[in-house]
Short mmCIF file of C-alpha atoms in Angstrom, two decimals:
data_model
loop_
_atom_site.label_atom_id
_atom_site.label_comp_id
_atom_site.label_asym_id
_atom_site.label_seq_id
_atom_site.Cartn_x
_atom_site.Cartn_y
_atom_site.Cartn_z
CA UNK A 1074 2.71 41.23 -10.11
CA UNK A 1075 6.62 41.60 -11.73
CA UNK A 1076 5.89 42.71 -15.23
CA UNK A 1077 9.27 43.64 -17.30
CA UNK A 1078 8.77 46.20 -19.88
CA UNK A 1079 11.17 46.65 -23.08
CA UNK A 1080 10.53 47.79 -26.77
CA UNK A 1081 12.17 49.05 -30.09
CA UNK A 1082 13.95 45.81 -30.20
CA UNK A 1083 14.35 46.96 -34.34
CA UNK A 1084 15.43 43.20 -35.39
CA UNK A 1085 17.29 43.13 -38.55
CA UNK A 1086 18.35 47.27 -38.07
CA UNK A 1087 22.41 47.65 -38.75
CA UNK A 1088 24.01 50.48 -37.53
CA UNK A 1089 26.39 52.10 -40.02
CA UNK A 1090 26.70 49.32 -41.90
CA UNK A 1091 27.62 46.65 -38.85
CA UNK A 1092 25.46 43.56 -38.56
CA UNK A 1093 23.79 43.98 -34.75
CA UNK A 1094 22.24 40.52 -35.29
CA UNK A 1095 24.65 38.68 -33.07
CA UNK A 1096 24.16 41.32 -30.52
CA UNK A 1097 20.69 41.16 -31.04
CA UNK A 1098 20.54 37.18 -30.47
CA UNK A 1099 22.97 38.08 -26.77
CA UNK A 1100 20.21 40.63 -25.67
CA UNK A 1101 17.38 38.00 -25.95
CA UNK A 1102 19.66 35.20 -24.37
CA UNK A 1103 20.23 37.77 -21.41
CA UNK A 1104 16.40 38.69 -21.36
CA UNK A 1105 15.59 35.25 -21.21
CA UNK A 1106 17.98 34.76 -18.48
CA UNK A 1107 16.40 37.59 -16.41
CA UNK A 1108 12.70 37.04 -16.79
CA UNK A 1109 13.69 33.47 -14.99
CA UNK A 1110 15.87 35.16 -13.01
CA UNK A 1111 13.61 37.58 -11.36
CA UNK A 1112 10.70 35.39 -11.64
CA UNK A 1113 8.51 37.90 -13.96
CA UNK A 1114 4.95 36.87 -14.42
CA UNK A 1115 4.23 39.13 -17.63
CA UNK A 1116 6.60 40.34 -20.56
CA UNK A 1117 5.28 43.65 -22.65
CA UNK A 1118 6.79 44.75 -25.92
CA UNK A 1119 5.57 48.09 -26.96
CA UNK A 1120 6.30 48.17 -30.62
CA UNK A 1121 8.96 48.03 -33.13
CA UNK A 1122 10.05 44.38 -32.86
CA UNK A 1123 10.94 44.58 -36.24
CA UNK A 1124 12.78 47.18 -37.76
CA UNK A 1125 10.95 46.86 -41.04
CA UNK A 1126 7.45 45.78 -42.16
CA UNK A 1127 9.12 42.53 -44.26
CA UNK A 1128 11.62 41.66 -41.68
CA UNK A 1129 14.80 39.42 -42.64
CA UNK A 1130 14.05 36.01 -42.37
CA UNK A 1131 16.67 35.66 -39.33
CA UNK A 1132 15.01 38.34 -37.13
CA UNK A 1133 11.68 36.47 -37.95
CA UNK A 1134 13.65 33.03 -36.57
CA UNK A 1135 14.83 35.26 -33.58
CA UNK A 1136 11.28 36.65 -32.31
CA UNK A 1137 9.70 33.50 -32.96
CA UNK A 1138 12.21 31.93 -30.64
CA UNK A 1139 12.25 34.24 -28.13
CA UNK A 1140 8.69 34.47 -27.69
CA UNK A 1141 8.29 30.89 -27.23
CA UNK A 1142 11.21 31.22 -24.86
CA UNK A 1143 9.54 33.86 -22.85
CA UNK A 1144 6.30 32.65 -23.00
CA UNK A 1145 7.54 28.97 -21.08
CA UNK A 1146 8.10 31.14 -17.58
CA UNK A 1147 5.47 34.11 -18.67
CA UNK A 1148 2.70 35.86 -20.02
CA UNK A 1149 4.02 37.92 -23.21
CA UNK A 1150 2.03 40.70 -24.34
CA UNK A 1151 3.16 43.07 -27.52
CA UNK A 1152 1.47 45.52 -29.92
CA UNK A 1153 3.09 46.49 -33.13
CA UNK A 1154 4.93 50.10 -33.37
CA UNK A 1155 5.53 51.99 -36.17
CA UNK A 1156 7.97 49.91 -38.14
CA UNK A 1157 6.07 46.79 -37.93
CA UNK A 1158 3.54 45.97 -40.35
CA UNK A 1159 0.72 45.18 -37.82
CA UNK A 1160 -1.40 43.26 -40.17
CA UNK A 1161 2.26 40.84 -40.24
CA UNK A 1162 3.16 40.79 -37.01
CA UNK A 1163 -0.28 40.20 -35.87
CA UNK A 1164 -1.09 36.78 -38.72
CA UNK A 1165 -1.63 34.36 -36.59
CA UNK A 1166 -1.76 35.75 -33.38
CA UNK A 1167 -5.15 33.14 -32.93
CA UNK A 1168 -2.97 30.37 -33.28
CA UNK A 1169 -0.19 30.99 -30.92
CA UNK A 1170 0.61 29.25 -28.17
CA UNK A 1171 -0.69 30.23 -24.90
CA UNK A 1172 0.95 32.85 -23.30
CA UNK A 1173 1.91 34.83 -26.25
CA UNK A 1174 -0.49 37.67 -26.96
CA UNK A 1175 0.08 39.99 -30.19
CA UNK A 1176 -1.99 42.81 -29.48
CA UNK A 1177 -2.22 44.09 -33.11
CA UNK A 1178 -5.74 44.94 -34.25
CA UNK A 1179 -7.07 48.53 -33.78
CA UNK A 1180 -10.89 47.60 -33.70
CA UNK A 1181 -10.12 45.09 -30.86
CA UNK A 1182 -7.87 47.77 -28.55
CA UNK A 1183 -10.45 47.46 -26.02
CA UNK A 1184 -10.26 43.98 -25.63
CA UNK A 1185 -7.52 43.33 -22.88
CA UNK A 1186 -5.07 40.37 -21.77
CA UNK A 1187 -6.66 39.83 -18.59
CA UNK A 1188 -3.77 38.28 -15.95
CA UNK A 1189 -4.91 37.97 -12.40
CA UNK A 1190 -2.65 38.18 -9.12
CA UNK A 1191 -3.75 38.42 -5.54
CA UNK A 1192 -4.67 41.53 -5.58
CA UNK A 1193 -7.51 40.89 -8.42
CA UNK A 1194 -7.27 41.13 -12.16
CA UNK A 1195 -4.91 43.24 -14.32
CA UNK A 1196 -6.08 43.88 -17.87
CA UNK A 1197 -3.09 44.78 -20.37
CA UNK A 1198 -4.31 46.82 -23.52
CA UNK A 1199 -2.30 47.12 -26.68
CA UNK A 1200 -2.32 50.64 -28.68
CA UNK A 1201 -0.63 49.84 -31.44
CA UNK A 1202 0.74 52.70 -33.65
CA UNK A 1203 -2.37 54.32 -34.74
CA UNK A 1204 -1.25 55.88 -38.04
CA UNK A 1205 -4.13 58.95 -38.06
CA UNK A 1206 -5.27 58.43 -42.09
CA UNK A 1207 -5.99 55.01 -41.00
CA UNK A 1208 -7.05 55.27 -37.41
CA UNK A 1209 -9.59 58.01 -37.65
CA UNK A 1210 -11.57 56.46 -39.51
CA UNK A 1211 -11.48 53.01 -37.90
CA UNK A 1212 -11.97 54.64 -34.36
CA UNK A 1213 -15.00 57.02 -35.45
CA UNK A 1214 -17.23 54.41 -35.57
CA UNK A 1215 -20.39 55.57 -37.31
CA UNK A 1216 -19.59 59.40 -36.61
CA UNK A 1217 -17.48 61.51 -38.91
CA UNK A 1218 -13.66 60.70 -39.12
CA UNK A 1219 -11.82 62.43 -35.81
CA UNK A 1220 -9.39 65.19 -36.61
CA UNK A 1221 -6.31 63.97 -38.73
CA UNK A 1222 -3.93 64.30 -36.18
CA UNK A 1223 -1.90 61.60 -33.18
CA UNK A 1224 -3.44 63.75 -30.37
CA UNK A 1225 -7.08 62.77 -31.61
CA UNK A 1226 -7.12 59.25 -32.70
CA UNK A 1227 -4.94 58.21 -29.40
CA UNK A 1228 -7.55 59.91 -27.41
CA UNK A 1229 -9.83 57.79 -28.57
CA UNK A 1230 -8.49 54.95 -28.23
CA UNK A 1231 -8.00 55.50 -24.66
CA UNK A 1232 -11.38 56.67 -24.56
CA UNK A 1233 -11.91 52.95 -25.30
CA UNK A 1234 -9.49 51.75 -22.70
CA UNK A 1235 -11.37 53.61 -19.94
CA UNK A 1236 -14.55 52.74 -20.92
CA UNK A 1237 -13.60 49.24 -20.75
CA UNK A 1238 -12.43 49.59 -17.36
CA UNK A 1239 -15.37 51.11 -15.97
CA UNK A 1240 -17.29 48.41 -17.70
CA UNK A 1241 -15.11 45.40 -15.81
CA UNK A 1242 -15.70 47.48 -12.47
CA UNK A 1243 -18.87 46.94 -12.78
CA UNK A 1244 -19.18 43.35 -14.28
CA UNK A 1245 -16.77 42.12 -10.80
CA UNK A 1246 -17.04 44.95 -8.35
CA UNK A 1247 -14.05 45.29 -7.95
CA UNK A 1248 -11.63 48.40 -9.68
CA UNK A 1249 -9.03 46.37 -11.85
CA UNK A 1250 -5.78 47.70 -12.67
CA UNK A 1251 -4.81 48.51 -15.91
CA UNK A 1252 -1.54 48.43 -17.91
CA UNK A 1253 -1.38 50.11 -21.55
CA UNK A 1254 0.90 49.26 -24.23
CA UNK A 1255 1.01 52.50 -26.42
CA UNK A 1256 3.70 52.91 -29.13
CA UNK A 1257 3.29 56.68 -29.46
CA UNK A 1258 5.39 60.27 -29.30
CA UNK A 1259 4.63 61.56 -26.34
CA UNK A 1260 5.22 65.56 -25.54
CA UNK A 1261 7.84 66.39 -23.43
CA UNK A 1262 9.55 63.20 -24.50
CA UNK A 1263 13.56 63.56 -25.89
CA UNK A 1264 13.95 61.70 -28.96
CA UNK A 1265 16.87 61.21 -30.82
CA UNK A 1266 18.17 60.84 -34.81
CA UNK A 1267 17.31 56.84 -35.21
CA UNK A 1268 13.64 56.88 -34.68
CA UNK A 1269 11.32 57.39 -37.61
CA UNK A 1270 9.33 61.41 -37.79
CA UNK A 1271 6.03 60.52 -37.02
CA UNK A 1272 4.83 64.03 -38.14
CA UNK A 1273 1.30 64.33 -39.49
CA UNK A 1274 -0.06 68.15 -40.31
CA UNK A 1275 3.66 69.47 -38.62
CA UNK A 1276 2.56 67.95 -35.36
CA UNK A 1277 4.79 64.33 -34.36
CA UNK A 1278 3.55 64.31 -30.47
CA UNK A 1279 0.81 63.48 -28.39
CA UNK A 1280 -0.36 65.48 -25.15
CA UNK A 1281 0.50 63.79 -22.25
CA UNK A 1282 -2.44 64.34 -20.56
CA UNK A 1283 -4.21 62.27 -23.47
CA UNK A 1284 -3.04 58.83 -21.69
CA UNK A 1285 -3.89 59.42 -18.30
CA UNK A 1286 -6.03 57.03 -16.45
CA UNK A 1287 -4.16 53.81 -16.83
CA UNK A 1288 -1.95 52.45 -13.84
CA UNK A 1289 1.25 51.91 -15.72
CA UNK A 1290 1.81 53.01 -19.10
CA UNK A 1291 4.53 50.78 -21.02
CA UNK A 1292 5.46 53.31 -23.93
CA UNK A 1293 7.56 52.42 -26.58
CA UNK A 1294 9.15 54.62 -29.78
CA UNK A 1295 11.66 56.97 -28.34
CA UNK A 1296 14.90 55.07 -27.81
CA UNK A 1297 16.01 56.76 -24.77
CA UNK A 1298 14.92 55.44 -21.55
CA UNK A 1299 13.21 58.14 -19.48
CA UNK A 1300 10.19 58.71 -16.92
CA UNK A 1301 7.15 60.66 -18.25
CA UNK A 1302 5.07 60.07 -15.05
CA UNK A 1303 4.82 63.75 -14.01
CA UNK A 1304 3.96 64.69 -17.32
CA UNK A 1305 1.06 62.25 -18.10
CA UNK A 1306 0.31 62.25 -14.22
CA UNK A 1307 0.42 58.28 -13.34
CA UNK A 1308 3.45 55.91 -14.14
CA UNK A 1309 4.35 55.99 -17.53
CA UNK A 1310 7.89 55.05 -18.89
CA UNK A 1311 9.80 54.61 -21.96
CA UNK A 1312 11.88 51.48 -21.48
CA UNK A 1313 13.82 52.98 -24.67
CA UNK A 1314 16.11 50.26 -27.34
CA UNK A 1315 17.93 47.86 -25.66
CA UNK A 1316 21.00 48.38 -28.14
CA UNK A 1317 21.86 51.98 -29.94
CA UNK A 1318 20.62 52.49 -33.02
CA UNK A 1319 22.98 55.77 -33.88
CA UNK A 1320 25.46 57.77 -32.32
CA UNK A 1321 22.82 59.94 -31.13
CA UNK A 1322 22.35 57.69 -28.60
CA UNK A 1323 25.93 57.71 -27.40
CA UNK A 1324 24.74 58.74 -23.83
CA UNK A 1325 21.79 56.79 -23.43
CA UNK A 1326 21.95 53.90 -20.93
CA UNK A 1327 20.05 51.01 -22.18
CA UNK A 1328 17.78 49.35 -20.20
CA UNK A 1329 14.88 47.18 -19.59
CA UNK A 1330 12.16 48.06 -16.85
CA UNK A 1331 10.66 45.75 -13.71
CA UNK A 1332 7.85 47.12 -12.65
CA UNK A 1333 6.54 45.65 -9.22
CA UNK A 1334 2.46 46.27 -9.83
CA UNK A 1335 1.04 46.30 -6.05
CA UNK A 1336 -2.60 47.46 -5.16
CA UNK A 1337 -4.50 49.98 -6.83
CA UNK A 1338 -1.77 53.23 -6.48
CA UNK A 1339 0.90 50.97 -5.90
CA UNK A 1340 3.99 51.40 -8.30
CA UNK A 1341 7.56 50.91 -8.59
CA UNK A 1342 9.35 50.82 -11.36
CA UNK A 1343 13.57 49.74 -11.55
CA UNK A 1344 15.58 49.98 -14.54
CA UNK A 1345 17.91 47.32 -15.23
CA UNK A 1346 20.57 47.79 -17.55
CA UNK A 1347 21.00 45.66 -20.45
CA UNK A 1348 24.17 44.45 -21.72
CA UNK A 1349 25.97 46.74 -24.25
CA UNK A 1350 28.54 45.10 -26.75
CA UNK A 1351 30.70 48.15 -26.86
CA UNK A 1352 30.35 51.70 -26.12
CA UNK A 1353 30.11 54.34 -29.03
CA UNK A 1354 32.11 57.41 -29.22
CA UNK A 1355 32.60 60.78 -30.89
CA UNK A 1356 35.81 61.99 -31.28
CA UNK A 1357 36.42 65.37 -32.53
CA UNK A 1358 40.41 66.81 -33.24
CA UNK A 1359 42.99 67.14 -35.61
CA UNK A 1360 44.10 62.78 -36.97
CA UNK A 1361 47.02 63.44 -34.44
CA UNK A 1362 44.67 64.16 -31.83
CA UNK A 1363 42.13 61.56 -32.96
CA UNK A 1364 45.19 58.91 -33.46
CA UNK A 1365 46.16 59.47 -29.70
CA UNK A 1366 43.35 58.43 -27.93
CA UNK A 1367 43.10 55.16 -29.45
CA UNK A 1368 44.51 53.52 -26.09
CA UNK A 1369 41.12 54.86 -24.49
CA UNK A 1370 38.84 54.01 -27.45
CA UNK A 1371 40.27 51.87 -29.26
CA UNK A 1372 37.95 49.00 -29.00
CA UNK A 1373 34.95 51.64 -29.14
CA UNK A 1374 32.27 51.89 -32.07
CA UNK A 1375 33.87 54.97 -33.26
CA UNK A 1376 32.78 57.95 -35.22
CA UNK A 1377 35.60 60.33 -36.21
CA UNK A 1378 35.49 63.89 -36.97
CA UNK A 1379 38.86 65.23 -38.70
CA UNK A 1380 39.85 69.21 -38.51
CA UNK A 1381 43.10 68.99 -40.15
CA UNK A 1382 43.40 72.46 -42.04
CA UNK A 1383 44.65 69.92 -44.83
CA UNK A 1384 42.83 66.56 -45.93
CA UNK A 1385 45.23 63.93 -44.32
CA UNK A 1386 46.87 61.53 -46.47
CA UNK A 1387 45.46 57.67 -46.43
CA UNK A 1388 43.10 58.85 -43.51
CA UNK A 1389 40.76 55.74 -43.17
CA UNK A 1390 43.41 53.53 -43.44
CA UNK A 1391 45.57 55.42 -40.67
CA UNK A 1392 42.14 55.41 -38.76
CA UNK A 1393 41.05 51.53 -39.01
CA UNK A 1394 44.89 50.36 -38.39
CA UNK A 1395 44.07 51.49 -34.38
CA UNK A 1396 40.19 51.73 -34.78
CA UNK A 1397 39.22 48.28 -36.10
CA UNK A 1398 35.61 49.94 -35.11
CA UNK A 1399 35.46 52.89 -36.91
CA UNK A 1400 31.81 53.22 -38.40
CA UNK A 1401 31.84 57.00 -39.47
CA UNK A 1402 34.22 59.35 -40.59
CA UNK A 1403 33.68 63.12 -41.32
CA UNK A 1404 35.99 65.43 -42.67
CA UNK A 1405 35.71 69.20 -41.30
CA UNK A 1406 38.14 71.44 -41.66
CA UNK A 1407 38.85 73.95 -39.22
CA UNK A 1408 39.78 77.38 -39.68
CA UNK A 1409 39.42 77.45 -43.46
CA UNK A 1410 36.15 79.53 -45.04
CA UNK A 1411 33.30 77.10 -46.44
CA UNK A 1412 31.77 77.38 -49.94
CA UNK A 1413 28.06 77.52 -49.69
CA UNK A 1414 27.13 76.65 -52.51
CA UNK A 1415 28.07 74.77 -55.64
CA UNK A 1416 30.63 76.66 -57.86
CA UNK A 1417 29.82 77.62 -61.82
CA UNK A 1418 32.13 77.19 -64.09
CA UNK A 1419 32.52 80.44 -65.78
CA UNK A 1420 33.73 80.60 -69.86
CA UNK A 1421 36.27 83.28 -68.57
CA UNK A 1422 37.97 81.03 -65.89
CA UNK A 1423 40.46 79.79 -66.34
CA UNK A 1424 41.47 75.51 -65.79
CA UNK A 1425 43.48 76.10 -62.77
CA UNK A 1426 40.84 78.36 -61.11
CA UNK A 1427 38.15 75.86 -62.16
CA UNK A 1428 40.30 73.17 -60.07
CA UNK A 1429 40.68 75.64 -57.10
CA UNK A 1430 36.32 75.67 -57.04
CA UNK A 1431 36.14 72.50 -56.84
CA UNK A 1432 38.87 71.53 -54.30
CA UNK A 1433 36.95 74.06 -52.69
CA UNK A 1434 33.67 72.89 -52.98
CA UNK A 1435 34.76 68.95 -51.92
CA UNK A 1436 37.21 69.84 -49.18
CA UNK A 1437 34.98 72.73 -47.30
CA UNK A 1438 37.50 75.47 -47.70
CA UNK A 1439 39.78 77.39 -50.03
CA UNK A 1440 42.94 75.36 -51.26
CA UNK A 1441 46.15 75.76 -49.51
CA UNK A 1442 49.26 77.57 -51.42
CA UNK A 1443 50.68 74.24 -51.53
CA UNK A 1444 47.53 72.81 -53.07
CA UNK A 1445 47.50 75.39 -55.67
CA UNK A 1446 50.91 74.81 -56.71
CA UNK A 1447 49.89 71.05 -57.18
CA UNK A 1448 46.95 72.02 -59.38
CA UNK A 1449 48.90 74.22 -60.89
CA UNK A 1450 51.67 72.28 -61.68
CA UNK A 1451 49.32 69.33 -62.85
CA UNK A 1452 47.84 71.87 -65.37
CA UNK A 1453 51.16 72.60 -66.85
CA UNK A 1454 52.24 69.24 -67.32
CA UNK A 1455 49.76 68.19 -69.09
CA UNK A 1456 49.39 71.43 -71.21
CA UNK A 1457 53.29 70.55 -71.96
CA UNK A 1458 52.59 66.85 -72.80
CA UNK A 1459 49.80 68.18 -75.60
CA UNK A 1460 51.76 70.75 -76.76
CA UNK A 1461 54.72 67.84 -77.61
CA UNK A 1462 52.14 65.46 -79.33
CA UNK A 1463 51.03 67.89 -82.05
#
């Protein structure tokens, strides 16, 4: 069985203000293209189609299209991450058209997509984000609430999963295999700055070891694409964001995942990269510095860090005349001493010191001599100009 596994699609997300939307719509034309292409019999989404829980209504047009696209050469199965509203995503989900499977109720994550292939059946469960206020009650049953905490209410919900399996080994006699969609932090995992703290009681992770048992596990949440198999000891991947969502993500290499699902033990698991609109860099220097290496990065999404001792004059519009890109701009002075914290303006100061503060304060280091002698000379002028009109 071909299964391709993505997530963290974040439909209707910008990034720094620029519309991804049209990049958006070229990634699902592209995945489209390769679920054809490569003849994949089932498509899983683990979490965070959306970006938001009330999406815009044009990422709401895009999933429902791509779904429908998807679903004409395969099985789609997705559960709802932590920036979906899973009560939303999931309306409906009886009324879809076959092949699409929105895996969004927690009372019903031990009731699997069952797909079968030659080598016997393959049941795919959803875990969608189990927020622990919510999910330890839900998944105590008739006991006492579990512990407030990821690690306890995705435990049992795998608890679930492997009961379920045993169960179906029994009904058939045969061992299925089992693939689980869990939109989680797992330990050991590297995050980076766009995905949402999941932190409950100080604690944002779960223990690896809490999701063994299934034969692939299709995580979704981190944004970086990255193996986790030793840790959780089976196959279990992040297939990470197809686009970046912040420059945090600058080295990442986005990808989707094909996972070839053999006989019981048999996995193998190829990323394939997904098509990136432009790269984004961080450049750090002087604007001289910056300015010169626009004939490398020029076309780049661009975040700019300035040193000039000085604030440069005009220095987003000498940027954006050779970065038509630029996203970010930060001003950090080097080799001048930073104010800590915000200055008070004493009665015995005096105007011009008062204006040397807070140059200080907004620029991130002590004004210049030339600076002071603008201040300075700004003071007097206008202290001359009152002195004339009375």
């Amino acid at each position: 069985m071909r299964i391709l596994h993505t997530s963290d699609w974040h439909l209707g997300r910008t990034l720094h203000g620029e519309d991804l939307h049209p990049h958006q719509e070229a990634f699902h034309d592209w995945l489209v293209e390769q679920v054809e292409r490569l003849q994949v019999d089932v498509v899983v989404i683990s979490g965070d189609v959306y970006d938001r829980a009330v999406p815009p209504v044009a990422a709401v047009k895009l999933l429902g299209d791509t779904l429908a696209r998807l679903a004409a050469t395969a099985t789609v199965v997705l559960t709802p991450g932590n920036h979906d509203s899973a009560t939303r995503l999931g309306f409906g989900s009886q009324l879809l058209k076959a092949g699409v499977h929105i895996l969004a109720d927690m009372p019903a994550i031990d009731r699997p997509v069952v797909v079968p292939d030659e080598h016997g059946d393959v049941l795919f469960f959803g875990l969608p984000y189990l927020e622990p206020d919510m999910a330890r009650h839900e998944l105590a049953g008739a006991g006492e609430p579990l512990a407030r905490s990821h690690e306890a209410v995705t435990r049992a919900a795998m608890d679930r999963v492997r009961a379920k399996v045993t169960a179906h080994t029994e009904a058939s006699g045969g061992a299925p295999r089992s693939v689980v969609l869990a939109h989680t932090f797992v330990a050991g995992g590297a995050g980076s700055d766009s995905e949402r703290d999941l932190s409950v009681g100080g604690v944002d992770s779960v223990p690896a070891k809490v999701l063994a048992g299934a034969d692939y596990m299709a995580l979704g949440h981190l944004h970086g694409c990255q193996d986790l198999s030793a840790s959780v000891g089976a196959p279990a991947w992040y297939s990470g964001s197809p686009l970046a969502f912040s420059f945090s993500e600058k080295d990442h290499r986005k990808a989707v995942l094909l996972v070839e699902l053999g006989e019981p033990g048999q996995v193998e698991v190829e990323r394939i990269p997904t098509p990136v609109p432009r790269r984004l860099t961080e450049l750090r220097g002087t604007l001289a510095e910056v300015l010169a290496r626009a004939d490398q990065h020029g076309q780049d999404w661009l975040k700019a860090i300035i040193t000039d001792t000085a604030r440069p004059a005009h220095l987003l519009e000498q940027l954006r005349a050779v970065y038509p890109h630029l996203l970010h701009t930060e001003y950090a002075p080097e080799g001048r001493t930073t104010t800590a914290t915000t200055p008070t303006v004493r009665r015995e100061s005096s105007p011009v010191e008062v204006m040397d503060e807070f140059l200080a304060y907004i620029t991130g280091g002590e004004p210049t001599d030339v600076e002071h002698r603008v201040l300075e000379t700004a003071y007097q002028a206008v202290r001359a100009e009152r002195t004339e009109a009375s």
